[in-house]
mmCIF file of C-alpha atoms in Angstrom:
data_model
loop_
_atom_site.group_PDB
_atom_site.id
_atom_site.type_symbol
_atom_site.label_atom_id
_atom_site.label_comp_id
_atom_site.label_asym_id
_atom_site.label_seq_id
_atom_site.Cartn_x
_atom_site.Cartn_y
_atom_site.Cartn_z
ATOM 1 C CA MET A 1 -39.917 88.471 50.080
ATOM 2 C CA THR A 2 -37.485 87.824 47.245
ATOM 3 C CA ASP A 3 -33.760 87.331 47.692
ATOM 4 C CA LEU A 4 -31.750 89.605 45.391
ATOM 5 C CA LEU A 5 -28.160 90.253 44.371
ATOM 6 C CA ILE A 6 -27.074 93.642 43.028
ATOM 7 C CA ARG A 7 -23.664 93.611 41.346
ATOM 8 C CA ASN A 8 -21.227 96.395 40.520
ATOM 9 C CA ALA A 9 -22.954 98.891 42.796
ATOM 10 C CA ARG A 10 -21.213 102.285 43.020
ATOM 11 C CA ILE A 11 -23.005 103.568 46.121
ATOM 12 C CA ILE A 12 -23.895 107.207 46.756
ATOM 13 C CA ASP A 13 -25.483 107.647 50.194
ATOM 14 C CA GLY A 14 -24.562 111.211 51.218
ATOM 15 C CA THR A 15 -21.682 110.185 53.539
ATOM 16 C CA THR A 16 -18.959 111.039 51.027
ATOM 17 C CA ASP A 17 -18.472 113.543 48.187
ATOM 18 C CA ARG A 18 -17.904 110.790 45.595
ATOM 19 C CA ALA A 19 -19.329 107.434 44.681
ATOM 20 C CA LYS A 20 -17.841 104.498 46.556
ATOM 21 C CA ASP A 21 -15.976 101.749 44.755
ATOM 22 C CA ALA A 22 -18.101 99.117 43.081
ATOM 23 C CA THR A 23 -19.389 96.373 45.344
ATOM 24 C CA ASP A 24 -22.045 93.682 45.459
ATOM 25 C CA ILE A 25 -25.145 93.870 47.725
ATOM 26 C CA ARG A 26 -26.954 90.755 48.891
ATOM 27 C CA ILE A 27 -30.551 91.250 50.042
ATOM 28 C CA ALA A 28 -32.620 88.542 51.736
ATOM 29 C CA ASP A 29 -35.728 88.556 54.006
ATOM 30 C CA GLY A 30 -36.250 92.192 53.057
ATOM 31 C CA LEU A 31 -32.893 93.310 54.550
ATOM 32 C CA VAL A 32 -29.370 93.971 53.339
ATOM 33 C CA GLN A 33 -27.421 90.918 54.492
ATOM 34 C CA GLU A 34 -23.930 91.741 53.256
ATOM 35 C CA THR A 35 -21.868 93.792 50.873
ATOM 36 C CA GLY A 36 -18.572 92.879 49.328
ATOM 37 C CA SER A 37 -16.734 91.608 46.271
ATOM 38 C CA ALA A 38 -17.901 88.697 44.152
ATOM 39 C CA LEU A 39 -20.701 87.631 46.483
ATOM 40 C CA ALA A 40 -22.347 84.355 45.541
ATOM 41 C CA ASN A 41 -25.980 83.350 45.936
ATOM 42 C CA PRO A 42 -26.808 80.707 43.276
ATOM 43 C CA GLY A 43 -30.311 80.866 41.812
ATOM 44 C CA VAL A 44 -31.097 84.306 43.140
ATOM 45 C CA PRO A 45 -32.180 87.049 40.759
ATOM 46 C CA GLU A 46 -29.386 89.489 39.973
ATOM 47 C CA ILE A 47 -29.297 93.150 38.892
ATOM 48 C CA ASP A 48 -26.183 94.443 37.196
ATOM 49 C CA ALA A 49 -25.750 98.092 38.234
ATOM 50 C CA ALA A 50 -22.730 98.685 35.969
ATOM 51 C CA GLY A 51 -22.972 102.034 34.261
ATOM 52 C CA ARG A 52 -25.364 103.406 36.874
ATOM 53 C CA TYR A 53 -25.199 104.698 40.414
ATOM 54 C CA VAL A 54 -26.809 102.993 43.390
ATOM 55 C CA MET A 55 -28.442 104.781 46.321
ATOM 56 C CA PRO A 56 -30.388 103.698 49.391
ATOM 57 C CA GLY A 57 -34.097 104.417 48.951
ATOM 58 C CA LEU A 58 -34.815 108.102 49.505
ATOM 59 C CA THR A 59 -36.789 109.526 52.449
ATOM 60 C CA ASP A 60 -39.125 112.486 52.257
ATOM 61 C CA ALA A 61 -39.458 113.629 55.902
ATOM 62 C CA HIS A 62 -42.390 116.005 55.390
ATOM 63 C CA VAL A 63 -45.383 114.886 53.312
ATOM 64 C CA HIS A 64 -49.192 114.858 53.541
ATOM 65 C CA VAL A 65 -50.319 111.741 51.780
ATOM 66 C CA ILE A 66 -54.016 112.463 52.391
ATOM 67 C CA ALA A 67 -53.846 116.030 50.984
ATOM 68 C CA VAL A 68 -55.602 115.166 47.703
ATOM 69 C CA THR A 69 -56.503 118.807 47.087
ATOM 70 C CA ALA A 70 -54.794 122.081 48.061
ATOM 71 C CA ASP A 71 -58.042 123.364 49.592
ATOM 72 C CA LEU A 72 -57.644 121.721 52.973
ATOM 73 C CA LYS A 73 -61.126 122.650 54.128
ATOM 74 C CA ALA A 74 -62.598 120.882 51.070
ATOM 75 C CA ASN A 75 -60.151 118.036 51.645
ATOM 76 C CA ALA A 76 -61.471 117.443 55.171
ATOM 77 C CA ALA A 77 -65.039 117.319 53.782
ATOM 78 C CA LEU A 78 -64.301 114.432 51.418
ATOM 79 C CA PRO A 79 -65.548 110.948 52.348
ATOM 80 C CA ASP A 80 -62.793 108.829 53.919
ATOM 81 C CA THR A 81 -63.056 106.213 51.132
ATOM 82 C CA MET A 82 -62.292 108.778 48.461
ATOM 83 C CA VAL A 83 -59.335 110.159 50.423
ATOM 84 C CA ALA A 84 -57.944 106.654 51.053
ATOM 85 C CA ILE A 85 -58.113 105.585 47.445
ATOM 86 C CA ARG A 86 -56.642 108.826 46.107
ATOM 87 C CA SER A 87 -53.865 108.700 48.722
ATOM 88 C CA LEU A 88 -52.810 105.295 47.336
ATOM 89 C CA ASN A 89 -52.174 106.950 43.981
ATOM 90 C CA ILE A 90 -50.271 109.767 45.671
ATOM 91 C CA MET A 91 -48.105 107.318 47.604
ATOM 92 C CA ASN A 92 -47.467 105.090 44.601
ATOM 93 C CA ALA A 93 -46.202 108.091 42.636
ATOM 94 C CA MET A 94 -43.922 108.966 45.560
ATOM 95 C CA LEU A 95 -42.424 105.504 45.499
ATOM 96 C CA MET A 96 -41.915 105.676 41.718
ATOM 97 C CA ARG A 97 -39.861 108.828 42.303
ATOM 98 C CA GLY A 98 -37.501 106.781 44.534
ATOM 99 C CA PHE A 99 -38.958 107.659 47.970
ATOM 100 C CA THR A 100 -39.198 104.319 49.709
ATOM 101 C CA THR A 101 -39.986 105.930 53.111
ATOM 102 C CA VAL A 102 -42.095 108.994 53.805
ATOM 103 C CA ARG A 103 -42.887 110.720 57.087
ATOM 104 C CA ASP A 104 -46.445 112.118 57.133
ATOM 105 C CA LEU A 105 -46.749 115.354 59.107
ATOM 106 C CA GLY A 106 -50.474 115.390 59.648
ATOM 107 C CA GLY A 107 -53.462 113.432 58.413
ATOM 108 C CA ALA A 108 -52.386 109.864 57.797
ATOM 109 C CA THR A 109 -53.627 107.554 60.500
ATOM 110 C CA ALA A 110 -52.508 104.167 61.778
ATOM 111 C CA ALA A 111 -55.699 102.766 60.234
ATOM 112 C CA LEU A 112 -54.535 104.003 56.840
ATOM 113 C CA ARG A 113 -51.143 102.436 57.411
ATOM 114 C CA PHE A 114 -52.778 99.115 58.217
ATOM 115 C CA ALA A 115 -54.968 99.455 55.092
ATOM 116 C CA VAL A 116 -52.114 100.135 52.715
ATOM 117 C CA ALA A 117 -50.536 96.833 53.719
ATOM 118 C CA ASP A 118 -53.186 95.404 51.385
ATOM 119 C CA SER A 119 -52.690 98.044 48.723
ATOM 120 C CA PRO A 120 -53.064 96.796 45.100
ATOM 121 C CA VAL A 121 -50.204 99.144 44.157
ATOM 122 C CA PRO A 122 -46.796 99.426 45.890
ATOM 123 C CA VAL A 123 -46.422 102.356 48.250
ATOM 124 C CA PRO A 124 -43.628 103.743 50.489
ATOM 125 C CA ARG A 125 -43.054 102.826 54.117
ATOM 126 C CA LEU A 126 -45.212 105.233 56.196
ATOM 127 C CA ASN A 127 -43.947 106.980 59.311
ATOM 128 C CA ILE A 128 -46.803 108.989 60.846
ATOM 129 C CA CYS A 129 -47.903 111.441 63.541
ATOM 130 C CA GLY A 130 -51.629 110.792 63.103
ATOM 131 C CA LYS A 131 -53.569 114.060 63.398
ATOM 132 C CA ALA A 132 -51.545 117.181 64.093
ATOM 133 C CA LEU A 133 -52.459 119.056 67.283
ATOM 134 C CA SER A 134 -53.772 122.560 66.728
ATOM 135 C CA GLN A 135 -55.282 125.255 68.893
ATOM 136 C CA THR A 136 -58.594 126.938 68.093
ATOM 137 C CA GLY A 137 -57.892 129.328 65.154
ATOM 138 C CA GLY A 138 -54.623 127.525 64.422
ATOM 139 C CA HIS A 139 -53.129 125.929 61.351
ATOM 140 C CA THR A 140 -55.556 122.968 61.084
ATOM 141 C CA ASP A 141 -58.649 124.904 62.120
ATOM 142 C CA GLN A 142 -60.147 125.490 58.682
ATOM 143 C CA ARG A 143 -63.408 127.120 59.800
ATOM 144 C CA GLY A 144 -62.662 130.800 59.169
ATOM 145 C CA PRO A 145 -64.067 133.778 61.116
ATOM 146 C CA ILE A 146 -67.815 133.235 60.604
ATOM 147 C CA ASP A 147 -67.991 129.426 60.782
ATOM 148 C CA GLU A 148 -69.245 128.222 64.184
ATOM 149 C CA THR A 149 -69.250 124.518 63.351
ATOM 150 C CA PRO A 150 -67.911 122.502 66.321
ATOM 151 C CA THR A 151 -64.648 120.646 65.727
ATOM 152 C CA PRO A 152 -64.718 116.902 66.414
ATOM 153 C CA GLU A 153 -62.555 115.387 69.155
ATOM 154 C CA ARG A 154 -62.970 111.827 67.869
ATOM 155 C CA ASN A 155 -63.652 110.284 64.504
ATOM 156 C CA VAL A 156 -61.825 113.097 62.748
ATOM 157 C CA PRO A 157 -62.184 112.767 58.976
ATOM 158 C CA LEU A 158 -59.247 111.101 57.221
ATOM 159 C CA GLY A 159 -58.953 114.180 55.006
ATOM 160 C CA SER A 160 -58.349 116.500 57.961
ATOM 161 C CA LEU A 161 -54.687 117.225 58.780
ATOM 162 C CA GLY A 162 -55.303 117.734 62.468
ATOM 163 C CA ILE A 163 -57.395 117.922 65.591
ATOM 164 C CA VAL A 164 -58.238 121.039 67.606
ATOM 165 C CA CYS A 165 -57.448 120.871 71.329
ATOM 166 C CA ASP A 166 -57.043 123.700 73.848
ATOM 167 C CA GLY A 167 -55.607 123.673 77.347
ATOM 168 C CA VAL A 168 -53.169 121.289 78.999
ATOM 169 C CA PRO A 169 -55.691 118.491 79.847
ATOM 170 C CA ALA A 170 -57.087 118.433 76.310
ATOM 171 C CA VAL A 171 -53.618 118.544 74.808
ATOM 172 C CA ARG A 172 -52.512 115.593 76.946
ATOM 173 C CA ARG A 173 -55.594 113.602 76.005
ATOM 174 C CA ALA A 174 -55.134 114.306 72.290
ATOM 175 C CA ALA A 175 -51.472 113.362 72.436
ATOM 176 C CA ARG A 176 -52.221 110.125 74.218
ATOM 177 C CA GLU A 177 -54.905 109.358 71.678
ATOM 178 C CA GLN A 178 -52.459 109.656 68.833
ATOM 179 C CA PHE A 179 -50.052 107.244 70.475
ATOM 180 C CA ARG A 180 -52.877 104.902 71.471
ATOM 181 C CA THR A 181 -53.825 104.543 67.842
ATOM 182 C CA GLY A 182 -50.277 103.643 66.775
ATOM 183 C CA THR A 183 -48.546 106.787 65.612
ATOM 184 C CA ASP A 184 -44.772 107.237 65.617
ATOM 185 C CA PHE A 185 -44.470 110.778 66.944
ATOM 186 C CA LEU A 186 -46.492 113.967 67.638
ATOM 187 C CA LYS A 187 -46.940 117.013 65.391
ATOM 188 C CA VAL A 188 -47.923 120.421 66.796
ATOM 189 C CA MET A 189 -48.958 123.575 64.958
ATOM 190 C CA ALA A 190 -46.790 126.059 66.920
ATOM 191 C CA ASN A 191 -47.020 128.978 64.473
ATOM 192 C CA GLY A 192 -49.327 130.503 61.951
ATOM 193 C CA GLY A 193 -49.612 128.957 58.507
ATOM 194 C CA VAL A 194 -50.308 129.539 54.827
ATOM 195 C CA SER A 195 -53.119 127.097 54.135
ATOM 196 C CA SER A 196 -55.426 128.110 56.998
ATOM 197 C CA PRO A 197 -57.732 131.136 57.329
ATOM 198 C CA SER A 198 -57.372 132.505 60.888
ATOM 199 C CA ASP A 199 -53.703 132.423 61.724
ATOM 200 C CA PRO A 200 -51.268 135.032 60.382
ATOM 201 C CA ILE A 201 -47.682 133.834 60.035
ATOM 202 C CA HIS A 202 -46.569 135.476 63.295
ATOM 203 C CA PHE A 203 -49.366 133.708 65.294
ATOM 204 C CA LEU A 204 -47.874 131.617 68.101
ATOM 205 C CA GLY A 205 -51.106 129.889 69.148
ATOM 206 C CA TYR A 206 -50.249 127.471 71.958
ATOM 207 C CA ALA A 207 -49.131 128.629 75.363
ATOM 208 C CA ARG A 208 -45.718 127.466 76.525
ATOM 209 C CA GLU A 209 -47.214 125.100 79.116
ATOM 210 C CA GLU A 210 -49.285 123.372 76.442
ATOM 211 C CA LEU A 211 -46.142 122.742 74.364
ATOM 212 C CA ILE A 212 -44.304 121.409 77.421
ATOM 213 C CA ALA A 213 -47.188 119.005 78.073
ATOM 214 C CA MET A 214 -46.906 117.679 74.511
ATOM 215 C CA VAL A 215 -43.182 117.183 74.841
ATOM 216 C CA GLU A 216 -43.671 115.323 78.127
ATOM 217 C CA GLU A 217 -46.355 113.048 76.629
ATOM 218 C CA ALA A 218 -44.105 112.245 73.676
ATOM 219 C CA GLU A 219 -41.159 111.491 75.960
ATOM 220 C CA ASN A 220 -43.437 109.288 78.086
ATOM 221 C CA ALA A 221 -44.197 107.327 74.912
ATOM 222 C CA GLY A 222 -40.525 107.111 73.980
ATOM 223 C CA SER A 223 -41.011 109.506 71.080
ATOM 224 C CA TYR A 224 -40.650 113.159 70.080
ATOM 225 C CA VAL A 225 -42.513 116.239 68.886
ATOM 226 C CA ALA A 226 -42.298 117.840 65.435
ATOM 227 C CA ALA A 227 -43.484 121.448 65.177
ATOM 228 C CA HIS A 228 -44.789 123.587 62.315
ATOM 229 C CA LEU A 229 -42.685 126.737 62.599
ATOM 230 C CA TYR A 230 -41.808 129.807 60.578
ATOM 231 C CA THR A 231 -40.808 132.785 62.739
ATOM 232 C CA ASP A 232 -37.602 133.027 64.701
ATOM 233 C CA LYS A 233 -39.522 133.682 67.938
ATOM 234 C CA ALA A 234 -41.615 130.515 67.484
ATOM 235 C CA ILE A 235 -38.613 128.417 66.618
ATOM 236 C CA ARG A 236 -36.628 129.601 69.633
ATOM 237 C CA ARG A 237 -39.575 128.918 71.955
ATOM 238 C CA ALA A 238 -39.956 125.410 70.489
ATOM 239 C CA VAL A 239 -36.288 124.626 71.092
ATOM 240 C CA GLU A 240 -36.478 125.929 74.630
ATOM 241 C CA VAL A 241 -39.395 123.642 75.534
ATOM 242 C CA GLY A 242 -37.734 120.507 74.130
ATOM 243 C CA ILE A 243 -39.139 120.175 70.604
ATOM 244 C CA ARG A 244 -36.481 118.627 68.379
ATOM 245 C CA SER A 245 -38.016 118.348 64.900
ATOM 246 C CA LEU A 246 -38.315 121.842 63.419
ATOM 247 C CA GLU A 247 -40.450 122.013 60.277
ATOM 248 C CA HIS A 248 -40.068 124.780 57.630
ATOM 249 C CA CYS A 249 -38.018 127.364 59.608
ATOM 250 C CA ASN A 250 -38.094 129.915 56.779
ATOM 251 C CA LEU A 251 -37.641 132.968 59.040
ATOM 252 C CA ILE A 252 -34.965 131.496 61.337
ATOM 253 C CA GLU A 253 -32.061 133.733 62.422
ATOM 254 C CA SER A 254 -28.450 132.808 63.139
ATOM 255 C CA GLU A 255 -28.523 132.787 66.938
ATOM 256 C CA THR A 256 -31.624 130.606 67.063
ATOM 257 C CA ALA A 257 -30.121 128.244 64.462
ATOM 258 C CA LYS A 258 -27.011 127.852 66.654
ATOM 259 C CA LEU A 259 -29.214 127.272 69.719
ATOM 260 C CA ALA A 260 -31.149 124.576 67.872
ATOM 261 C CA ALA A 261 -27.938 122.863 66.694
ATOM 262 C CA GLU A 262 -26.564 122.832 70.215
ATOM 263 C CA ALA A 263 -29.863 121.302 71.493
ATOM 264 C CA GLY A 264 -29.587 118.430 69.000
ATOM 265 C CA CYS A 265 -32.485 119.571 66.787
ATOM 266 C CA ILE A 266 -32.975 118.700 63.150
ATOM 267 C CA ALA A 267 -34.696 121.111 60.785
ATOM 268 C CA CYS A 268 -36.847 120.068 57.827
ATOM 269 C CA PRO A 269 -37.097 122.890 55.249
ATOM 270 C CA THR A 270 -39.786 122.496 52.560
ATOM 271 C CA LEU A 271 -38.975 125.159 50.017
ATOM 272 C CA VAL A 272 -40.523 123.497 46.966
ATOM 273 C CA THR A 273 -44.027 123.896 48.423
ATOM 274 C CA TYR A 274 -43.810 127.664 48.584
ATOM 275 C CA ASP A 275 -42.449 127.832 45.052
ATOM 276 C CA LYS A 276 -45.432 125.831 43.784
ATOM 277 C CA LEU A 277 -48.022 127.439 46.072
ATOM 278 C CA SER A 278 -46.959 130.792 44.558
ATOM 279 C CA SER A 279 -47.013 129.674 40.955
ATOM 280 C CA ASP A 280 -49.716 126.972 40.921
ATOM 281 C CA GLY A 281 -51.728 127.433 44.108
ATOM 282 C CA ALA A 282 -54.680 129.329 42.709
ATOM 283 C CA ALA A 283 -55.142 126.827 39.844
ATOM 284 C CA MET A 284 -54.931 123.960 42.324
ATOM 285 C CA GLY A 285 -57.653 125.321 44.663
ATOM 286 C CA LEU A 286 -55.663 127.173 47.295
ATOM 287 C CA PRO A 287 -57.892 129.945 48.676
ATOM 288 C CA ALA A 288 -56.980 133.549 47.934
ATOM 289 C CA ALA A 289 -56.324 134.353 51.579
ATOM 290 C CA SER A 290 -53.679 131.646 51.698
ATOM 291 C CA ILE A 291 -52.010 132.723 48.500
ATOM 292 C CA ALA A 292 -51.623 136.194 50.002
ATOM 293 C CA LYS A 293 -49.517 134.707 52.836
ATOM 294 C CA VAL A 294 -47.166 132.636 50.656
ATOM 295 C CA ASP A 295 -44.547 135.292 49.925
ATOM 296 C CA ASP A 296 -44.213 136.077 53.643
ATOM 297 C CA VAL A 297 -42.217 132.867 53.968
ATOM 298 C CA ARG A 298 -41.202 131.986 50.385
ATOM 299 C CA LEU A 299 -38.823 134.882 49.880
ATOM 300 C CA LYS A 300 -36.747 134.116 52.990
ATOM 301 C CA GLY A 301 -36.536 130.395 52.376
ATOM 302 C CA MET A 302 -33.290 130.289 50.407
ATOM 303 C CA GLU A 303 -31.543 132.501 52.989
ATOM 304 C CA SER A 304 -32.688 130.098 55.733
ATOM 305 C CA LEU A 305 -30.718 127.253 54.122
ATOM 306 C CA SER A 306 -27.472 129.203 54.413
ATOM 307 C CA ILE A 307 -28.205 130.310 57.977
ATOM 308 C CA MET A 308 -28.864 126.747 59.137
ATOM 309 C CA ALA A 309 -25.905 125.308 57.301
ATOM 310 C CA GLU A 310 -23.539 127.882 58.803
ATOM 311 C CA ALA A 311 -24.935 127.134 62.278
ATOM 312 C CA GLY A 312 -24.367 123.404 61.852
ATOM 313 C CA LEU A 313 -28.074 122.649 62.107
ATOM 314 C CA PRO A 314 -28.759 119.380 60.228
ATOM 315 C CA MET A 315 -31.555 119.560 57.599
ATOM 316 C CA ALA A 316 -33.690 116.653 56.495
ATOM 317 C CA TYR A 317 -35.436 116.517 53.094
ATOM 318 C CA GLY A 318 -39.084 117.656 52.975
ATOM 319 C CA SER A 319 -41.530 118.639 50.307
ATOM 320 C CA ASP A 320 -44.904 119.371 52.079
ATOM 321 C CA LEU A 321 -46.915 119.479 48.822
ATOM 322 C CA LEU A 322 -50.677 119.414 48.499
ATOM 323 C CA GLY A 323 -53.125 118.175 45.901
ATOM 324 C CA GLY A 324 -52.028 118.571 42.325
ATOM 325 C CA MET A 325 -48.630 119.848 43.420
ATOM 326 C CA HIS A 326 -47.425 116.446 44.627
ATOM 327 C CA PRO A 327 -45.628 115.715 41.306
ATOM 328 C CA HIS A 328 -43.070 118.393 42.173
ATOM 329 C CA GLN A 329 -41.864 116.393 45.182
ATOM 330 C CA SER A 330 -38.331 115.847 43.814
ATOM 331 C CA GLY A 331 -37.896 119.528 42.911
ATOM 332 C CA GLU A 332 -36.578 120.172 46.426
ATOM 333 C CA PHE A 333 -33.261 118.583 45.395
ATOM 334 C CA GLU A 334 -32.494 121.216 42.798
ATOM 335 C CA ILE A 335 -33.811 124.108 44.873
ATOM 336 C CA ARG A 336 -31.460 123.245 47.729
ATOM 337 C CA GLY A 337 -28.661 122.597 45.284
ATOM 338 C CA ARG A 338 -28.646 126.304 44.390
ATOM 339 C CA VAL A 339 -27.286 126.995 47.894
ATOM 340 C CA LEU A 340 -25.871 123.799 49.363
ATOM 341 C CA PRO A 341 -23.320 121.221 48.176
ATOM 342 C CA ALA A 342 -24.822 118.174 46.454
ATOM 343 C CA GLN A 343 -23.556 115.846 49.195
ATOM 344 C CA THR A 344 -25.409 117.863 51.839
ATOM 345 C CA VAL A 345 -28.609 117.799 49.779
ATOM 346 C CA ILE A 346 -28.393 114.045 49.255
ATOM 347 C CA SER A 347 -27.615 113.292 52.918
ATOM 348 C CA ALA A 348 -30.866 115.195 53.792
ATOM 349 C CA ALA A 349 -32.830 112.386 52.126
ATOM 350 C CA THR A 350 -30.609 109.575 53.467
ATOM 351 C CA THR A 351 -28.678 109.705 56.743
ATOM 352 C CA ILE A 352 -30.152 112.889 58.227
ATOM 353 C CA ALA A 353 -33.707 111.808 57.506
ATOM 354 C CA ALA A 354 -32.940 108.427 59.077
ATOM 355 C CA LYS A 355 -31.770 110.166 62.240
ATOM 356 C CA LEU A 356 -34.791 112.403 62.323
ATOM 357 C CA LEU A 357 -37.152 109.430 62.005
ATOM 358 C CA ARG A 358 -35.087 107.515 64.599
ATOM 359 C CA MET A 359 -34.528 104.788 62.025
ATOM 360 C CA GLU A 360 -30.722 104.972 61.817
ATOM 361 C CA GLY A 361 -29.264 101.815 60.396
ATOM 362 C CA LYS A 362 -32.609 100.832 58.848
ATOM 363 C CA ILE A 363 -33.096 103.504 56.171
ATOM 364 C CA GLY A 364 -30.760 105.888 54.320
ATOM 365 C CA THR A 365 -27.978 103.309 54.211
ATOM 366 C CA LEU A 366 -27.093 100.059 52.474
ATOM 367 C CA ALA A 367 -25.141 98.653 55.341
ATOM 368 C CA PRO A 368 -25.974 95.136 56.592
ATOM 369 C CA GLY A 369 -29.205 95.141 58.655
ATOM 370 C CA ALA A 370 -30.798 97.984 56.730
ATOM 371 C CA PHE A 371 -34.079 97.561 54.820
ATOM 372 C CA GLY A 372 -33.455 96.381 51.289
ATOM 373 C CA ASP A 373 -34.435 99.712 49.807
ATOM 374 C CA VAL A 374 -32.375 100.514 46.754
ATOM 375 C CA ILE A 375 -32.595 102.796 43.731
ATOM 376 C CA LEU A 376 -30.500 102.723 40.546
ATOM 377 C CA VAL A 377 -29.863 106.104 39.000
ATOM 378 C CA ASP A 378 -28.877 107.028 35.453
ATOM 379 C CA GLY A 379 -26.289 109.705 36.146
ATOM 380 C CA ASN A 380 -24.298 110.873 39.173
ATOM 381 C CA PRO A 381 -26.420 113.041 41.549
ATOM 382 C CA LEU A 382 -23.281 114.380 43.177
ATOM 383 C CA GLU A 383 -22.537 116.049 39.860
ATOM 384 C CA ASP A 384 -26.103 116.765 38.733
ATOM 385 C CA LEU A 385 -28.969 116.706 41.247
ATOM 386 C CA SER A 386 -31.506 116.931 38.409
ATOM 387 C CA VAL A 387 -31.114 113.177 37.863
ATOM 388 C CA LEU A 388 -33.295 112.740 40.987
ATOM 389 C CA SER A 389 -35.961 115.224 39.771
ATOM 390 C CA GLY A 390 -39.139 114.662 37.823
ATOM 391 C CA GLN A 391 -41.180 111.512 38.145
ATOM 392 C CA GLY A 392 -38.299 109.077 38.525
ATOM 393 C CA ASP A 393 -37.509 109.336 34.811
ATOM 394 C CA ARG A 394 -33.811 108.640 35.497
ATOM 395 C CA ILE A 395 -34.431 106.084 38.222
ATOM 396 C CA PRO A 396 -35.033 102.932 36.177
ATOM 397 C CA VAL A 397 -34.925 100.450 39.081
ATOM 398 C CA ILE A 398 -36.518 100.761 42.521
ATOM 399 C CA VAL A 399 -36.390 98.055 45.190
ATOM 400 C CA LYS A 400 -38.319 98.337 48.508
ATOM 401 C CA GLY A 401 -37.746 95.805 51.164
ATOM 402 C CA GLY A 402 -36.098 93.447 48.715
ATOM 403 C CA GLU A 403 -39.048 93.601 46.259
ATOM 404 C CA VAL A 404 -38.452 95.111 42.848
ATOM 405 C CA VAL A 405 -41.260 97.598 42.393
ATOM 406 C CA LYS A 406 -39.934 99.270 39.271
ATOM 407 C CA GLY A 407 -37.644 97.968 36.573
#
């Protein structure tokens, strides 16, 4: 790892509504060591941030790095080697957009995380759930009504987002298997979904006792459960059984949002994916049956932001894009900015995401002890969130763990 000194850093991290006064940042051994005025470290490479704004590396808390096509049934049929190589390109592009940490919500395995340590291209830090847990006919069961192919319990293809398991014993076994293989948390499909054939949006799928078993297994492992959720009924039930990471939440209502906030939950809206599934989904391979379900959740998404904000429910940044739609990852900033203050939108990708991933003090901040993840931005995102959009066009310098990966 390379020692590094960044001078004249006006930091924007989502904790204030304006850039902080210029300071120096010293990075060594991959970590921020100190910040202050006129720091000295002779012989160490320096970056002068004057005229730019400095941010901690961004976090996208809902991605699918192995979703190399929007047709998830076809994705699961691809050879693991193809999926792995294509996922490297997807992750490298994420990093070049300024996302130094990403949380994968179904598909990426610990084996993939070990493999990318030897990646020939730089990639973000991976936080993973392994394979999402789904019931028969649920959001990762891609078989459709006339396909009787058995679903595997072991050796699930890398391109598959999840594993099918029914009943409390099977759910416990699947949960323990994810933790055995080195995942960070559990993901459950607790509602119907868009990109699957047999589950209408209102579909609840798992019984309450199955959800409780997952929560218990996660707590036993010192971790937590994230749930795929759309409807207010599904969200309320998830909160009641102890699930704390609430994904999507497009159809949430005020009382449930307040209940979730009181329970200490964090939501992770992913509005950009519905925008792009609606406009680009057919061209990208999304089946017609899935496209027909998109507007059920897309049209209520913007309203859900206001509902959750008014309830005091924190929201982390998420994109949830598939296949050829991955390049729109940073579009979530501008979409949320239509409803929420820029500081709130930025904090979703910094401090709130860090809390959701249980990595407070390590990501989303440039305080001493944090990973040396830094981006330099041309323009003030508190005044114009579009500077974070696109493919990192206005992010000329990216540092991950003290290593300059762009600039």
